[in-house]
Short mmCIF file of C-alpha atoms in Angstrom, two decimals:
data_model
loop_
_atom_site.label_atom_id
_atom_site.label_comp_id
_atom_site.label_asym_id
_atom_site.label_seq_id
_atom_site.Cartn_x
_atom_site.Cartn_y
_atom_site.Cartn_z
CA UNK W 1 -30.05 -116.80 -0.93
CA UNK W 2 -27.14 -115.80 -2.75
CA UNK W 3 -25.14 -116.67 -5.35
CA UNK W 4 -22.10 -118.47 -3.95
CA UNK W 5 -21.42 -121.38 -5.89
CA UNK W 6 -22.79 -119.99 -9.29
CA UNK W 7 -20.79 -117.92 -12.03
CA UNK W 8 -22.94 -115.26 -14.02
CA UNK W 9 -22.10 -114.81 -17.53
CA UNK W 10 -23.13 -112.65 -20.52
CA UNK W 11 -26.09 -111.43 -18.13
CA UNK W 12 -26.94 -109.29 -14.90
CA UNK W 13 -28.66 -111.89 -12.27
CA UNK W 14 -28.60 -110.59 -8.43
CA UNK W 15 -30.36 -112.09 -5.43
CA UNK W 16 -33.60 -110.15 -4.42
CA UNK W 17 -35.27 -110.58 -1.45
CA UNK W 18 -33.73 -114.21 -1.40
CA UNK W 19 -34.61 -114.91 -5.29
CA UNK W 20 -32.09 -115.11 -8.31
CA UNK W 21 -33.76 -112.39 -10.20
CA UNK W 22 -32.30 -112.54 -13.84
CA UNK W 23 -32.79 -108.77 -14.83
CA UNK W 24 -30.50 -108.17 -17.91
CA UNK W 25 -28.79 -109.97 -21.00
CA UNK W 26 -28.65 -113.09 -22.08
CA UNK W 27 -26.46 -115.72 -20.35
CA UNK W 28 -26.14 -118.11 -17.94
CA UNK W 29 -26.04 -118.35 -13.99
CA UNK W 30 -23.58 -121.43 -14.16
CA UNK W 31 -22.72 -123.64 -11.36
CA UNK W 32 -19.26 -123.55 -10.59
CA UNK W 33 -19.03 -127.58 -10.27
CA UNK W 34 -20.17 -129.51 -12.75
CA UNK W 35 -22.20 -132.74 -11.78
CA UNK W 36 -23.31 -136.12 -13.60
CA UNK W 37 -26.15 -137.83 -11.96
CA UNK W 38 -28.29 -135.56 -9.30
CA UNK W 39 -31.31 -134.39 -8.94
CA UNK W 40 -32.33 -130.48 -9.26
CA UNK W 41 -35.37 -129.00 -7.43
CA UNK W 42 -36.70 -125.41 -8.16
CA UNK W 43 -38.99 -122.77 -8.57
CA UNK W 44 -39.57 -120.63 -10.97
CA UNK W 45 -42.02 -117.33 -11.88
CA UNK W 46 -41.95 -115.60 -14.87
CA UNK W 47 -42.20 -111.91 -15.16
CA UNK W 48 -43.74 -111.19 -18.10
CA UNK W 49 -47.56 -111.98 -18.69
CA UNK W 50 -46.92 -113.45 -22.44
CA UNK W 51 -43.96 -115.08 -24.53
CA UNK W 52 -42.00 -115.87 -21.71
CA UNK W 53 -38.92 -117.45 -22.00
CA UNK W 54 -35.73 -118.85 -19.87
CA UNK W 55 -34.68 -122.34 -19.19
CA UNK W 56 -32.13 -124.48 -17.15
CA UNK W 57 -29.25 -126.37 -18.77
CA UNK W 58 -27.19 -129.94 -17.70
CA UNK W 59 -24.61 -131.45 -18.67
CA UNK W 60 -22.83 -129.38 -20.84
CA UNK W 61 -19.12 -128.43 -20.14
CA UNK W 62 -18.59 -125.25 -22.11
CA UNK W 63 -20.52 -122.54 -24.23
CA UNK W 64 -19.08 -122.35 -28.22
CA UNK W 65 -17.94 -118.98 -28.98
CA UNK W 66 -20.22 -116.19 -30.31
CA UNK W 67 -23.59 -117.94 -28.58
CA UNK W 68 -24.69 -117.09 -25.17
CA UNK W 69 -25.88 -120.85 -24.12
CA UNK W 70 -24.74 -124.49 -24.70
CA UNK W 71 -25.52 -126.64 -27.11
CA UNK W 72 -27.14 -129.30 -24.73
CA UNK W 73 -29.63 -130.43 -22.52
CA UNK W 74 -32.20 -127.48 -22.03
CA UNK W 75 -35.49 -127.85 -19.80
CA UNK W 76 -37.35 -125.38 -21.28
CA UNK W 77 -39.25 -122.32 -19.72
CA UNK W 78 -40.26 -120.55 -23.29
CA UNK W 79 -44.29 -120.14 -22.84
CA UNK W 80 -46.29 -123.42 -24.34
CA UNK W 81 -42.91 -125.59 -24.04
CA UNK W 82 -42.20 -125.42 -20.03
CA UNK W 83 -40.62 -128.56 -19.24
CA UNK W 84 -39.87 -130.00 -22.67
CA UNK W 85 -36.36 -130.86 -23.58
CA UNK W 86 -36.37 -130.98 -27.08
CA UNK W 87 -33.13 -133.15 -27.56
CA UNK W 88 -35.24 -136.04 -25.60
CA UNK W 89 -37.99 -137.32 -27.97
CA UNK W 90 -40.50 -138.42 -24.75
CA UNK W 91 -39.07 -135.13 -23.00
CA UNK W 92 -43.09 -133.13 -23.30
CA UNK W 93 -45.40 -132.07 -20.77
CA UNK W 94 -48.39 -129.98 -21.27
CA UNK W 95 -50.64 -128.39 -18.86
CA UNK W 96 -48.81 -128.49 -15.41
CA UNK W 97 -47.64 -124.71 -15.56
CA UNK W 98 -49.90 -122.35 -13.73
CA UNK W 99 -49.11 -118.98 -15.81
CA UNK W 100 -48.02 -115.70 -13.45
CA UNK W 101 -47.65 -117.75 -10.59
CA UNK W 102 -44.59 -119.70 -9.02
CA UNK W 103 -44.08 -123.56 -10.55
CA UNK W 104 -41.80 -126.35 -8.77
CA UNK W 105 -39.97 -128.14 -10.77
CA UNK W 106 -37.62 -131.60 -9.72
CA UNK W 107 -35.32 -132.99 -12.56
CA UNK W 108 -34.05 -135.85 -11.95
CA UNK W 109 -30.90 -137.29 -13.96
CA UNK W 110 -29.53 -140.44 -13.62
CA UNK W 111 -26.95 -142.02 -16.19
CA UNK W 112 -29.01 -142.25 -19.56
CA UNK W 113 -32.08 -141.31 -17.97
CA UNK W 114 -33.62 -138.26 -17.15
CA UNK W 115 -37.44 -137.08 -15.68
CA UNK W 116 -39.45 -134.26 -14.41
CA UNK W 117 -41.87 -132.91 -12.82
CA UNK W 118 -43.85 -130.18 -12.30
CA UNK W 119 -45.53 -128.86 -9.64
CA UNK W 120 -46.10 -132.22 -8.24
CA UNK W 121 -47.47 -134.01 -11.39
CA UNK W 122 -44.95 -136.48 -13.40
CA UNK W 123 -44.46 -134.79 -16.35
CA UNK W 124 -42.31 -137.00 -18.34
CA UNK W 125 -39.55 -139.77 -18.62
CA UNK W 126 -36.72 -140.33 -21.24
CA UNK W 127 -33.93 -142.17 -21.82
CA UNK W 128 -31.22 -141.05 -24.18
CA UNK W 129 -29.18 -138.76 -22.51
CA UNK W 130 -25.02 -139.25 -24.22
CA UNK W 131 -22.58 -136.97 -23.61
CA UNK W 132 -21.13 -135.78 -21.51
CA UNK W 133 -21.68 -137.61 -18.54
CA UNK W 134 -20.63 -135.05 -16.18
CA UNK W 135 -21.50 -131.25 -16.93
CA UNK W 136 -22.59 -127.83 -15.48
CA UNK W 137 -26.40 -126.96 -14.67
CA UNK W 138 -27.32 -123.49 -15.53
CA UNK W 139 -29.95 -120.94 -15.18
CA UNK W 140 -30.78 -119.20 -18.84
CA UNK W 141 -31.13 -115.38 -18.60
CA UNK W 142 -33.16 -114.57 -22.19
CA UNK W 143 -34.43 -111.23 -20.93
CA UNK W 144 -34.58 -109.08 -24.23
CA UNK W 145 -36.65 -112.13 -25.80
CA UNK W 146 -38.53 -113.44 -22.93
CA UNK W 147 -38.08 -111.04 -20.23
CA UNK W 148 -37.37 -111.25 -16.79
CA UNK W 149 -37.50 -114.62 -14.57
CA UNK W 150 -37.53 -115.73 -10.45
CA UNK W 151 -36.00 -119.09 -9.35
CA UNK W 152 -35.80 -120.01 -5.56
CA UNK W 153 -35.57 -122.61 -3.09
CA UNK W 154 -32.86 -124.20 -5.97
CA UNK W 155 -31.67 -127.70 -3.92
CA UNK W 156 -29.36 -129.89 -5.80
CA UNK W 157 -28.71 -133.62 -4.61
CA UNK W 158 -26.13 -135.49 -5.99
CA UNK W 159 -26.76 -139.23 -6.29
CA UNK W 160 -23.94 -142.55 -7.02
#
């Protein structure tokens, strides 16, 4: 409902009619506090009706100069790769997005391990997550590439 708790960088996101609406840039919508095992629920619309893009990052604890997102964990939004993290080699789903309309999405993250789903539907499991342990979650603004994105009802549990 608003963006208390998140820092926006390199991007213009604002909260419309209760949504993060990322409308400019490209950037993040960072958490303030970074976390290490949790788990993330979300949904998510895209704007555009082809070649889509955005994404959310974990554990990462800063951006390297000159690039407008991290170099780690990405849960990928980009059309034909929603939910696949490419840094995980069992991290792929295929066919659980409904295009144009709003998907739910829980990531769950625990130690080594990480899983997803979408819209209900287990989408994958991995293990193989290093480094850091404990990092910041982010929302990826890629709006000149892949246009403009929705995520709401964003609910983040931390677990032991």
């Amino acid at each position: 409902k608003t963006l208390n708790g998140w820092t926006v960088i390199t991007c213009e996101a604002i909260v419309d009619n209760g949504d993060i609406l990322l409308k400019e840039g490209n950037g993040l919508v960072q958490t303030k506090q970074q976390y290490g095992n949790f788990i993330l629920e979300f949904e998510c619309k895209a704007l555009r009706d082809d070649k889509w893009d955005s994404g959310v990052y974990f554990r990462y604890n800063d951006v390297p100069e000159n690039r407008p997102w991290p170099n780690r964990y990405q849960v990928n939004l980009l059309k034909g790769m929603e939910g696949n993290v490419s840094s995980l080699k069992e991290a792929r789903s295929e066919g659980l997005i409904k295009p144009g309309k709003w998907n739910q999405f829980k990531l769950t993250v625990q130690d080594t391990n990480a899983s997803l789903e979408i819209n209900g539907s287990p989408a994958w499991k991995a293990d193989g997550l290093g480094e850091p342990a404990k990092g910041y979650i982010a929302l990826q603004a890629e709006v000149p590439g892949g246009g403009q994105y929705r995520f709401r009802n964003i609910y983040l549990t931390e677990l032991d």
